[in-house]
């Protein structure tokens, strides 16, 4: 796929990492990705949008489907280790054993995704915008199969407590903001595959 960045400081046809080539014109810059290539940008607070922040992230994409898996276009995501609460068997008044949640601390942890935003193309070749706080996951889906060899414009717009996914200037889905701030200090990635 390709995405456009408004950065005219790069020269023509500069390879950032194997498989990523920047092609600069007088008005914009496009990046071309192949295979497992990506652009890595270290964490900056300006790239992590909190619950109180309104934001817009937009880009153009012409997707070339991969053989399998999910193509991640833009991602600021990580896995946190969330503590697991255990279950304790308890005997009720009818002498039946029933599991109940044990509310004390546990030494077990489960991997939990947390990300302020993530754009990916799923196995059905549809773009997904995702936002997770470790408790809730908001997932908005585009309606076009991206295996059509055409350019499409996408934008995720957060206004107040609502988030909208635009596809070619039309709102295709909306949802409510996650419960907590999706805060972490991960890198911002462009063009990786999971």
PDB file of C-alpha atoms in Angstrom:
ATOM      1  CA  UNK A   1       0.000   0.000   0.000  1.00  0.00           C
ATOM      2  CA  UNK A   2       0.965   3.624  -0.131  1.00  0.00           C
ATOM      3  CA  UNK A   3       0.294   6.531   2.147  1.00  0.00           C
ATOM      4  CA  UNK A   4       0.881  10.211   1.746  1.00  0.00           C
ATOM      5  CA  UNK A   5       2.816  12.346   4.211  1.00  0.00           C
ATOM      6  CA  UNK A   6       3.097  16.117   4.162  1.00  0.00           C
ATOM      7  CA  UNK A   7       6.862  16.240   4.533  1.00  0.00           C
ATOM      8  CA  UNK A   8       8.903  17.869   1.819  1.00  0.00           C
ATOM      9  CA  UNK A   9      12.214  17.601   3.616  1.00  0.00           C
ATOM     10  CA  UNK A  10      13.033  14.193   2.107  1.00  0.00           C
ATOM     11  CA  UNK A  11      14.694  13.706  -1.240  1.00  0.00           C
ATOM     12  CA  UNK A  12      13.370  11.701  -4.167  1.00  0.00           C
ATOM     13  CA  UNK A  13      13.294   7.899  -3.946  1.00  0.00           C
ATOM     14  CA  UNK A  14      14.945   7.527  -0.551  1.00  0.00           C
ATOM     15  CA  UNK A  15      14.733   4.074   1.009  1.00  0.00           C
ATOM     16  CA  UNK A  16      13.923   4.348   4.722  1.00  0.00           C
ATOM     17  CA  UNK A  17      14.046   0.614   5.391  1.00  0.00           C
ATOM     18  CA  UNK A  18      14.245  -2.328   3.029  1.00  0.00           C
ATOM     19  CA  UNK A  19      10.998  -2.375   1.075  1.00  0.00           C
ATOM     20  CA  UNK A  20      10.018   1.235   1.895  1.00  0.00           C
ATOM     21  CA  UNK A  21      10.709   3.886  -0.700  1.00  0.00           C
ATOM     22  CA  UNK A  22       9.785   7.534  -0.402  1.00  0.00           C
ATOM     23  CA  UNK A  23       9.025   9.313  -3.662  1.00  0.00           C
ATOM     24  CA  UNK A  24       8.973  13.082  -3.209  1.00  0.00           C
ATOM     25  CA  UNK A  25       7.137  15.456  -5.514  1.00  0.00           C
ATOM     26  CA  UNK A  26       6.752  19.193  -5.266  1.00  0.00           C
ATOM     27  CA  UNK A  27       3.500  18.859  -3.293  1.00  0.00           C
ATOM     28  CA  UNK A  28       3.730  15.688  -1.198  1.00  0.00           C
ATOM     29  CA  UNK A  29       5.565  12.493  -0.468  1.00  0.00           C
ATOM     30  CA  UNK A  30       4.291   8.925  -0.935  1.00  0.00           C
ATOM     31  CA  UNK A  31       5.689   5.818   0.728  1.00  0.00           C
ATOM     32  CA  UNK A  32       5.576   2.442  -1.018  1.00  0.00           C
ATOM     33  CA  UNK A  33       5.643  -0.659   1.206  1.00  0.00           C
ATOM     34  CA  UNK A  34       6.268  -4.302   0.435  1.00  0.00           C
ATOM     35  CA  UNK A  35       6.509  -7.440   2.565  1.00  0.00           C
ATOM     36  CA  UNK A  36       7.344  -6.826   6.221  1.00  0.00           C
ATOM     37  CA  UNK A  37       8.675  -3.310   5.632  1.00  0.00           C
ATOM     38  CA  UNK A  38       7.646  -0.390   7.832  1.00  0.00           C
ATOM     39  CA  UNK A  39       8.465   3.094   9.012  1.00  0.00           C
ATOM     40  CA  UNK A  40       9.120   3.334  12.743  1.00  0.00           C
ATOM     41  CA  UNK A  41       8.668   6.616  14.639  1.00  0.00           C
ATOM     42  CA  UNK A  42       9.580   6.696  18.345  1.00  0.00           C
ATOM     43  CA  UNK A  43       6.887   7.641  20.871  1.00  0.00           C
ATOM     44  CA  UNK A  44       5.866  11.272  21.163  1.00  0.00           C
ATOM     45  CA  UNK A  45       3.012  12.510  23.324  1.00  0.00           C
ATOM     46  CA  UNK A  46       1.615  14.408  20.323  1.00  0.00           C
ATOM     47  CA  UNK A  47       0.875  11.052  18.639  1.00  0.00           C
ATOM     48  CA  UNK A  48      -1.173   9.655  21.558  1.00  0.00           C
ATOM     49  CA  UNK A  49      -4.708  11.034  21.610  1.00  0.00           C
ATOM     50  CA  UNK A  50      -6.430  10.999  25.002  1.00  0.00           C
ATOM     51  CA  UNK A  51     -10.173  10.868  25.744  1.00  0.00           C
ATOM     52  CA  UNK A  52     -10.342  14.644  26.069  1.00  0.00           C
ATOM     53  CA  UNK A  53      -8.645  15.205  22.694  1.00  0.00           C
ATOM     54  CA  UNK A  54     -10.518  15.699  19.446  1.00  0.00           C
ATOM     55  CA  UNK A  55      -8.491  14.470  16.476  1.00  0.00           C
ATOM     56  CA  UNK A  56      -8.501  13.612  12.793  1.00  0.00           C
ATOM     57  CA  UNK A  57      -6.217  11.050  11.162  1.00  0.00           C
ATOM     58  CA  UNK A  58      -6.555  10.794   7.398  1.00  0.00           C
ATOM     59  CA  UNK A  59      -4.689   9.089   4.568  1.00  0.00           C
ATOM     60  CA  UNK A  60      -5.017   7.634   1.075  1.00  0.00           C
ATOM     61  CA  UNK A  61      -4.519   3.928   0.468  1.00  0.00           C
ATOM     62  CA  UNK A  62      -4.281   1.635  -2.524  1.00  0.00           C
ATOM     63  CA  UNK A  63      -4.025  -1.803  -0.979  1.00  0.00           C
ATOM     64  CA  UNK A  64      -2.371  -4.825  -2.527  1.00  0.00           C
ATOM     65  CA  UNK A  65      -3.730  -7.813  -0.572  1.00  0.00           C
ATOM     66  CA  UNK A  66      -1.311 -10.189   1.088  1.00  0.00           C
ATOM     67  CA  UNK A  67      -1.574 -13.963   1.004  1.00  0.00           C
ATOM     68  CA  UNK A  68      -2.788 -14.158   4.583  1.00  0.00           C
ATOM     69  CA  UNK A  69      -2.960 -12.232   7.817  1.00  0.00           C
ATOM     70  CA  UNK A  70      -3.769  -8.665   8.697  1.00  0.00           C
ATOM     71  CA  UNK A  71      -2.024  -5.733   7.061  1.00  0.00           C
ATOM     72  CA  UNK A  72      -1.451  -2.986   9.593  1.00  0.00           C
ATOM     73  CA  UNK A  73      -1.372   0.398   7.885  1.00  0.00           C
ATOM     74  CA  UNK A  74      -0.897   2.722  10.861  1.00  0.00           C
ATOM     75  CA  UNK A  75      -0.495   1.568  14.438  1.00  0.00           C
ATOM     76  CA  UNK A  76       0.346   3.019  17.808  1.00  0.00           C
ATOM     77  CA  UNK A  77      -0.273  -0.103  19.830  1.00  0.00           C
ATOM     78  CA  UNK A  78       1.161  -2.272  22.538  1.00  0.00           C
ATOM     79  CA  UNK A  79       0.302  -5.193  24.754  1.00  0.00           C
ATOM     80  CA  UNK A  80       0.025  -4.617  28.483  1.00  0.00           C
ATOM     81  CA  UNK A  81      -0.067  -7.342  31.087  1.00  0.00           C
ATOM     82  CA  UNK A  82      -3.363  -7.135  32.953  1.00  0.00           C
ATOM     83  CA  UNK A  83      -3.745  -8.972  36.230  1.00  0.00           C
ATOM     84  CA  UNK A  84      -6.089 -11.957  36.131  1.00  0.00           C
ATOM     85  CA  UNK A  85      -8.491 -12.557  38.955  1.00  0.00           C
ATOM     86  CA  UNK A  86      -8.843 -16.210  39.892  1.00  0.00           C
ATOM     87  CA  UNK A  87     -11.978 -18.269  40.418  1.00  0.00           C
ATOM     88  CA  UNK A  88     -12.614 -19.999  43.688  1.00  0.00           C
ATOM     89  CA  UNK A  89     -15.011 -22.905  44.124  1.00  0.00           C
ATOM     90  CA  UNK A  90     -17.594 -22.247  46.796  1.00  0.00           C
ATOM     91  CA  UNK A  91     -20.329 -24.446  48.226  1.00  0.00           C
ATOM     92  CA  UNK A  92     -23.753 -22.780  48.174  1.00  0.00           C
ATOM     93  CA  UNK A  93     -26.665 -23.375  50.554  1.00  0.00           C
ATOM     94  CA  UNK A  94     -27.836 -26.395  48.494  1.00  0.00           C
ATOM     95  CA  UNK A  95     -24.417 -28.053  48.907  1.00  0.00           C
ATOM     96  CA  UNK A  96     -23.600 -27.447  45.235  1.00  0.00           C
ATOM     97  CA  UNK A  97     -20.140 -26.334  44.201  1.00  0.00           C
ATOM     98  CA  UNK A  98     -20.264 -23.082  42.223  1.00  0.00           C
ATOM     99  CA  UNK A  99     -17.341 -21.051  40.926  1.00  0.00           C
ATOM    100  CA  UNK A 100     -17.117 -17.499  42.196  1.00  0.00           C
ATOM    101  CA  UNK A 101     -14.678 -14.769  41.365  1.00  0.00           C
ATOM    102  CA  UNK A 102     -11.809 -14.495  43.781  1.00  0.00           C
ATOM    103  CA  UNK A 103     -11.274 -10.789  44.271  1.00  0.00           C
ATOM    104  CA  UNK A 104      -7.813 -10.805  45.795  1.00  0.00           C
ATOM    105  CA  UNK A 105      -4.626 -10.113  43.839  1.00  0.00           C
ATOM    106  CA  UNK A 106      -3.384 -12.809  41.549  1.00  0.00           C
ATOM    107  CA  UNK A 107       0.083 -13.637  40.327  1.00  0.00           C
ATOM    108  CA  UNK A 108      -1.256 -14.438  36.849  1.00  0.00           C
ATOM    109  CA  UNK A 109      -1.296 -11.906  34.035  1.00  0.00           C
ATOM    110  CA  UNK A 110      -2.920 -11.921  30.605  1.00  0.00           C
ATOM    111  CA  UNK A 111      -1.742  -9.970  27.569  1.00  0.00           C
ATOM    112  CA  UNK A 112      -4.174  -7.148  26.795  1.00  0.00           C
ATOM    113  CA  UNK A 113      -4.029  -4.884  23.740  1.00  0.00           C
ATOM    114  CA  UNK A 114      -4.025  -1.144  24.312  1.00  0.00           C
ATOM    115  CA  UNK A 115      -3.812   1.419  21.542  1.00  0.00           C
ATOM    116  CA  UNK A 116      -4.899   5.002  20.918  1.00  0.00           C
ATOM    117  CA  UNK A 117      -5.440   4.041  17.264  1.00  0.00           C
ATOM    118  CA  UNK A 118      -4.781   1.322  14.757  1.00  0.00           C
ATOM    119  CA  UNK A 119      -5.737   1.108  11.080  1.00  0.00           C
ATOM    120  CA  UNK A 120      -5.590  -2.346   9.556  1.00  0.00           C
ATOM    121  CA  UNK A 121      -6.900  -4.271   6.580  1.00  0.00           C
ATOM    122  CA  UNK A 122      -8.522  -7.521   7.676  1.00  0.00           C
ATOM    123  CA  UNK A 123      -8.668 -10.854   5.832  1.00  0.00           C
ATOM    124  CA  UNK A 124     -11.841  -9.660   4.021  1.00  0.00           C
ATOM    125  CA  UNK A 125      -9.814  -6.717   2.617  1.00  0.00           C
ATOM    126  CA  UNK A 126     -11.814  -4.135   4.580  1.00  0.00           C
ATOM    127  CA  UNK A 127     -10.175  -1.311   6.490  1.00  0.00           C
ATOM    128  CA  UNK A 128     -10.719  -1.276  10.258  1.00  0.00           C
ATOM    129  CA  UNK A 129     -10.086   1.593  12.670  1.00  0.00           C
ATOM    130  CA  UNK A 130      -9.547   0.394  16.235  1.00  0.00           C
ATOM    131  CA  UNK A 131      -9.061   2.102  19.595  1.00  0.00           C
ATOM    132  CA  UNK A 132      -8.539   0.240  22.880  1.00  0.00           C
ATOM    133  CA  UNK A 133      -8.016   1.279  26.473  1.00  0.00           C
ATOM    134  CA  UNK A 134      -7.296  -2.253  27.743  1.00  0.00           C
ATOM    135  CA  UNK A 135     -10.932  -2.686  28.803  1.00  0.00           C
ATOM    136  CA  UNK A 136     -12.990  -1.658  25.774  1.00  0.00           C
ATOM    137  CA  UNK A 137     -12.192  -1.983  22.066  1.00  0.00           C
ATOM    138  CA  UNK A 138     -13.856   0.304  19.546  1.00  0.00           C
ATOM    139  CA  UNK A 139     -13.764  -1.179  16.047  1.00  0.00           C
ATOM    140  CA  UNK A 140     -15.142   0.677  13.007  1.00  0.00           C
ATOM    141  CA  UNK A 141     -15.186  -0.982   9.591  1.00  0.00           C
ATOM    142  CA  UNK A 142     -15.031   0.400   6.077  1.00  0.00           C
ATOM    143  CA  UNK A 143     -17.520  -0.923   3.546  1.00  0.00           C
ATOM    144  CA  UNK A 144     -15.309  -1.307   0.459  1.00  0.00           C
ATOM    145  CA  UNK A 145     -13.297  -4.388  -0.430  1.00  0.00           C
ATOM    146  CA  UNK A 146      -9.872  -2.804  -0.938  1.00  0.00           C
ATOM    147  CA  UNK A 147      -8.880  -5.438  -3.474  1.00  0.00           C
ATOM    148  CA  UNK A 148     -10.157  -3.172  -6.281  1.00  0.00           C
ATOM    149  CA  UNK A 149      -6.847  -1.561  -7.399  1.00  0.00           C
ATOM    150  CA  UNK A 150      -8.229   1.923  -6.675  1.00  0.00           C
ATOM    151  CA  UNK A 151      -7.162   4.709  -4.326  1.00  0.00           C
ATOM    152  CA  UNK A 152      -9.426   5.321  -1.327  1.00  0.00           C
ATOM    153  CA  UNK A 153      -9.367   8.105   1.251  1.00  0.00           C
ATOM    154  CA  UNK A 154      -9.972   7.269   4.931  1.00  0.00           C
ATOM    155  CA  UNK A 155     -10.306   9.487   7.971  1.00  0.00           C
ATOM    156  CA  UNK A 156     -10.978   8.719  11.616  1.00  0.00           C
ATOM    157  CA  UNK A 157     -12.484  11.777  13.294  1.00  0.00           C
ATOM    158  CA  UNK A 158     -13.065  12.079  17.038  1.00  0.00           C
ATOM    159  CA  UNK A 159     -15.419  14.821  18.128  1.00  0.00           C
ATOM    160  CA  UNK A 160     -16.504  14.850  21.757  1.00  0.00           C
ATOM    161  CA  UNK A 161     -17.370  11.288  22.783  1.00  0.00           C
ATOM    162  CA  UNK A 162     -18.018  10.047  19.232  1.00  0.00           C
ATOM    163  CA  UNK A 163     -15.602   8.654  16.653  1.00  0.00           C
ATOM    164  CA  UNK A 164     -16.452   8.530  12.953  1.00  0.00           C
ATOM    165  CA  UNK A 165     -14.840   6.547  10.146  1.00  0.00           C
ATOM    166  CA  UNK A 166     -15.007   8.274   6.768  1.00  0.00           C
ATOM    167  CA  UNK A 167     -14.414   6.377   3.552  1.00  0.00           C
ATOM    168  CA  UNK A 168     -14.090   8.440   0.377  1.00  0.00           C
ATOM    169  CA  UNK A 169     -15.688  11.443   2.181  1.00  0.00           C
ATOM    170  CA  UNK A 170     -18.715   9.469   3.457  1.00  0.00           C
ATOM    171  CA  UNK A 171     -19.278   8.403   7.083  1.00  0.00           C
ATOM    172  CA  UNK A 172     -19.449   4.603   6.969  1.00  0.00           C
ATOM    173  CA  UNK A 173     -19.563   3.870  10.701  1.00  0.00           C
ATOM    174  CA  UNK A 174     -19.421   5.621  14.062  1.00  0.00           C
ATOM    175  CA  UNK A 175     -19.049   4.597  17.672  1.00  0.00           C
ATOM    176  CA  UNK A 176     -18.596   5.844  21.215  1.00  0.00           C
ATOM    177  CA  UNK A 177     -15.254   6.621  22.797  1.00  0.00           C
ATOM    178  CA  UNK A 178     -13.610   3.968  25.006  1.00  0.00           C
ATOM    179  CA  UNK A 179     -13.986   4.190  28.804  1.00  0.00           C
ATOM    180  CA  UNK A 180     -10.433   5.030  29.862  1.00  0.00           C
ATOM    181  CA  UNK A 181      -7.480   6.934  28.377  1.00  0.00           C
ATOM    182  CA  UNK A 182      -5.599   4.638  25.951  1.00  0.00           C
ATOM    183  CA  UNK A 183      -2.197   5.793  27.161  1.00  0.00           C
ATOM    184  CA  UNK A 184       1.145   4.146  26.523  1.00  0.00           C
ATOM    185  CA  UNK A 185       4.558   5.024  25.196  1.00  0.00           C
ATOM    186  CA  UNK A 186       4.837   2.827  22.091  1.00  0.00           C
ATOM    187  CA  UNK A 187       6.263   3.732  18.744  1.00  0.00           C
ATOM    188  CA  UNK A 188       4.116   4.828  15.829  1.00  0.00           C
ATOM    189  CA  UNK A 189       4.380   2.341  12.949  1.00  0.00           C
ATOM    190  CA  UNK A 190       3.455   2.721   9.311  1.00  0.00           C
ATOM    191  CA  UNK A 191       3.176  -0.312   7.058  1.00  0.00           C
ATOM    192  CA  UNK A 192       3.756  -3.406   9.196  1.00  0.00           C
ATOM    193  CA  UNK A 193       2.117  -6.845   8.977  1.00  0.00           C
ATOM    194  CA  UNK A 194       0.951  -9.118  11.773  1.00  0.00           C
TER     195      UNK A 194
END
